[in-house]
Every structure is written in structure tokens, then in C-alpha cells.
CSV table of C-alpha atoms in Angstrom, one decimal:
chain,number,residue,atom,x,y,z
A,25,MET,CA,0.0,0.2,0.1
A,26,ALA,CA,1.0,3.3,-0.8
A,27,LEU,CA,2.1,5.9,2.1
A,28,TYR,CA,-0.4,8.6,0.7
A,29,SER,CA,-3.7,8.0,-0.9
A,30,GLU,CA,-4.4,9.3,-4.3
A,31,LYS,CA,-6.6,12.0,-2.7
A,32,VAL,CA,-4.0,13.1,-0.3
A,33,MET,CA,-1.6,13.4,-3.3
A,34,ASP,CA,-3.9,15.2,-5.7
A,35,HIS,CA,-4.8,18.0,-2.7
A,36,PHE,CA,-1.2,18.6,-2.1
A,37,LYS,CA,-0.3,19.0,-5.8
A,38,ASN,CA,-3.2,20.5,-6.2
A,39,PRO,CA,-4.1,22.3,-3.1
A,40,ARG,CA,-7.5,24.1,-3.3
A,41,ASN,CA,-8.5,27.4,-1.5
A,42,VAL,CA,-4.9,28.6,-1.1
A,43,GLY,CA,-4.3,32.4,-0.2
A,44,ILE,CA,-5.1,35.1,1.7
A,45,ILE,CA,-8.5,36.7,2.4
A,46,GLU,CA,-7.8,40.3,3.0
A,47,ASP,CA,-9.8,42.1,6.0
A,48,ALA,CA,-11.1,38.2,6.5
A,49,ASP,CA,-13.9,38.0,9.1
A,50,GLY,CA,-12.1,35.4,11.3
A,51,VAL,CA,-8.3,34.0,11.4
A,52,GLY,CA,-7.1,31.2,12.8
A,53,GLU,CA,-3.7,30.2,13.0
A,54,VAL,CA,-2.2,27.0,14.6
A,55,GLY,CA,1.4,24.8,14.8
A,56,ASN,CA,3.1,22.0,15.9
A,57,ALA,CA,6.5,22.2,17.6
A,58,LYS,CA,7.1,18.8,17.4
A,59,CYS,CA,6.7,18.6,13.6
A,60,GLY,CA,7.0,22.2,12.3
A,61,ASP,CA,3.6,22.7,10.5
A,62,ILE,CA,1.7,25.7,10.9
A,63,MET,CA,-1.4,26.3,9.3
A,64,LYS,CA,-3.7,29.8,8.8
A,65,ILE,CA,-7.0,29.8,8.2
A,66,TYR,CA,-8.9,32.8,6.8
A,67,LEU,CA,-12.8,33.1,6.7
A,68,ARG,CA,-15.1,35.4,4.7
A,69,ILE,CA,-18.9,35.1,6.8
A,70,ARG,CA,-22.2,36.4,5.4
A,71,ASN,CA,-25.5,35.5,7.2
A,72,ASP,CA,-23.8,32.6,9.3
A,73,ILE,CA,-22.6,31.2,6.1
A,74,ILE,CA,-18.8,30.6,5.5
A,75,GLU,CA,-18.9,32.3,1.9
A,76,ASP,CA,-15.3,31.5,1.6
A,77,VAL,CA,-12.4,30.1,3.2
A,78,LYS,CA,-8.4,30.3,2.3
A,79,PHE,CA,-5.7,28.9,3.9
A,80,GLU,CA,-1.9,29.3,4.0
A,81,THR,CA,0.2,26.3,5.1
A,82,PHE,CA,3.7,25.5,5.8
A,83,GLY,CA,4.1,21.8,6.4
A,84,CYS,CA,4.3,18.2,4.9
A,85,ALA,CA,2.5,16.7,2.5
A,86,SER,CA,-0.3,15.7,5.1
A,87,ALA,CA,-0.3,18.9,6.4
A,88,ILE,CA,-1.2,20.9,2.9
A,89,ALA,CA,-3.5,17.9,2.0
A,90,SER,CA,-5.3,18.2,5.2
A,91,SER,CA,-5.8,21.9,5.2
A,92,SER,CA,-6.9,22.2,1.5
A,93,MET,CA,-9.7,19.4,2.0
A,94,ALA,CA,-10.9,20.7,5.3
A,95,THR,CA,-11.5,24.2,3.5
A,96,GLU,CA,-13.3,22.0,0.5
A,97,LEU,CA,-15.5,20.3,3.5
A,98,ILE,CA,-16.8,24.2,5.1
A,99,LYS,CA,-16.8,26.0,2.3
A,100,GLY,CA,-20.6,27.2,1.6
A,101,LYS,CA,-21.6,25.6,5.0
A,102,PRO,CA,-23.3,27.1,8.2
A,103,ILE,CA,-20.7,28.1,11.1
A,104,SER,CA,-22.6,25.6,12.9
A,105,GLN,CA,-21.4,22.7,10.5
A,106,ALA,CA,-18.1,23.8,10.2
A,107,LEU,CA,-17.9,23.6,14.1
A,108,GLU,CA,-18.5,19.9,13.6
A,109,LEU,CA,-15.9,19.0,11.6
A,110,THR,CA,-13.7,16.9,13.4
A,111,ASN,CA,-10.0,15.7,12.6
A,112,LYS,CA,-11.1,12.1,11.5
A,113,ALA,CA,-13.9,13.7,8.9
A,114,VAL,CA,-11.0,15.4,7.4
A,115,ALA,CA,-8.9,12.1,7.5
A,116,GLU,CA,-11.4,10.1,6.2
A,117,ALA,CA,-12.2,12.3,3.1
A,118,LEU,CA,-8.7,12.2,2.1
A,119,ASP,CA,-9.3,8.2,2.4
A,120,GLY,CA,-6.9,7.8,5.3
A,121,LEU,CA,-3.8,9.4,6.6
A,122,PRO,CA,-0.8,7.3,8.3
A,123,ALA,CA,-1.3,7.3,11.8
A,124,TYR,CA,1.9,9.1,12.5
A,125,LYS,CA,0.7,11.9,10.2
A,126,LEU,CA,-2.9,12.4,11.8
A,127,HIS,CA,-1.8,15.5,13.8
A,128,CYS,CA,-2.1,17.2,10.7
A,129,SER,CA,-5.5,16.7,10.1
A,130,VAL,CA,-5.7,17.7,14.0
A,131,LEU,CA,-4.0,21.1,13.1
A,132,ALA,CA,-6.9,21.5,10.3
A,133,GLU,CA,-9.6,21.1,12.8
A,134,GLU,CA,-8.2,23.5,15.5
A,135,ALA,CA,-7.3,26.1,12.7
A,136,ILE,CA,-11.0,26.2,11.6
A,137,LYS,CA,-12.4,26.6,15.3
A,138,ASN,CA,-9.9,29.4,16.1
A,139,ALA,CA,-10.8,31.1,13.3
A,140,ILE,CA,-14.3,31.0,14.1
A,141,VAL,CA,-13.8,32.0,17.6
A,142,ASP,CA,-12.0,34.8,16.2
A,143,TYR,CA,-14.9,35.7,14.2
A,144,TYR,CA,-17.1,35.2,17.4
A,145,GLU,CA,-14.8,37.4,19.4
A,146,LYS,CA,-14.5,40.5,16.6
A,147,ASN,CA,-18.6,40.5,16.6
A,148,GLY,CA,-19.2,39.9,20.4
A,149,ILE,CA,-21.0,36.7,20.0
A,150,GLU,CA,-21.4,34.4,22.5
A,151,TYR,CA,-19.9,31.0,22.7
A,152,ASP,CA,-18.7,28.5,25.4
A,153,LYS,CA,-15.2,29.9,26.0
A,154,ALA,CA,-14.3,26.6,27.7
A,155,LYS,CA,-15.3,24.3,25.0
A,156,TYR,CA,-13.1,26.3,22.5
A,157,ALA,CA,-10.3,26.6,24.9
A,158,PRO,CA,-7.0,25.8,23.4
A,159,GLY,CA,-5.9,22.3,24.0
A,160,ASN,CA,-9.8,21.6,24.9
A,161,CYS,CA,-10.7,20.2,21.7
A,162,PRO,CA,-12.5,16.7,22.4
A,163,HIS,CA,-11.6,15.5,18.8
A,164,CYS,CA,-8.3,17.0,19.0
A,165,HIS,CA,-7.1,15.8,22.3
A,166,ASP,CA,-9.2,12.6,22.9
A,167,ASP,CA,-7.2,9.3,23.6
A,168,GLY,CA,-4.5,9.7,21.8
A,169,GLU,CA,-6.0,8.7,18.3
A,170,GLY,CA,-6.6,12.6,17.0
A,171,ALA,CA,-3.1,13.7,17.7
């Protein structure tokens, strides 16, 4: 079996939604000190719908593919659906990631949630701060499978 699925390689070689949204409504940035991956997600939100999403990622093929797929999965969706996106859903949409690369899908999930929190804070929208505290994502920091 190949190390990476065809979908991972496609999203790595032809990433979707790369770039910056000037004056983004929400921006989320995360990094993993162990591997050096850094992701930044930009959101344009209109009427609670993610109208546009872009990303910048410095990292490996899995990190770039995870960023690309995650943006595809939330573009055009309500904020509530984007908040439900899990790292496991990103990995599944890519037809899997090697176990030691699952942290890349975790970063994508966290970057999206951080961008939504940024949007909420910029607009004075109430949210459960404990639920979205750094390092408190139940999907990202579970029993070790997600990280």
C-alpha cells in the first residue's frame, strides 16, 4: 500500500483554496512544535455561512492536503456545521492518513475552530469559551488517536 492515498496526493499537488482573504472575518492559526507544521485559516462569513475560506500552510504533504480538504468541507456551509468538522472526518475524506500524520488533520480542525472563535470575538457573539479553549478540543485531544 502506498504511504499516501490518491486524494492526499491530489490535494497536496493541487491544493484548493490557497491564499489570504484580506480583511477576513475570522483568522485562526495553529502550529505543531514537534513537526514544524503551521496552518492559518481565513474565513469570509455572511449570514452565518462560510462564503469563502483560504489557507496558508507551512508543512508536509499531509498538512497541506489536510488544510485543502478541510477548506473544501466547510466552504459554503453554516458556521454550525463547520464547528462539527472533526479531524477524523478530514482524514476520512482524504481516504486516510498514516497514523503518525493524523496530527495534521488535528491542526486543520483546530485552525478552523480558532478562526470561528476569532470571528465570534470580533463580532461580540457569545460562545462557550471552555469548549473552545486551546487544547480543549474533544476531537483533537482525545485518547491519543486524534493527535
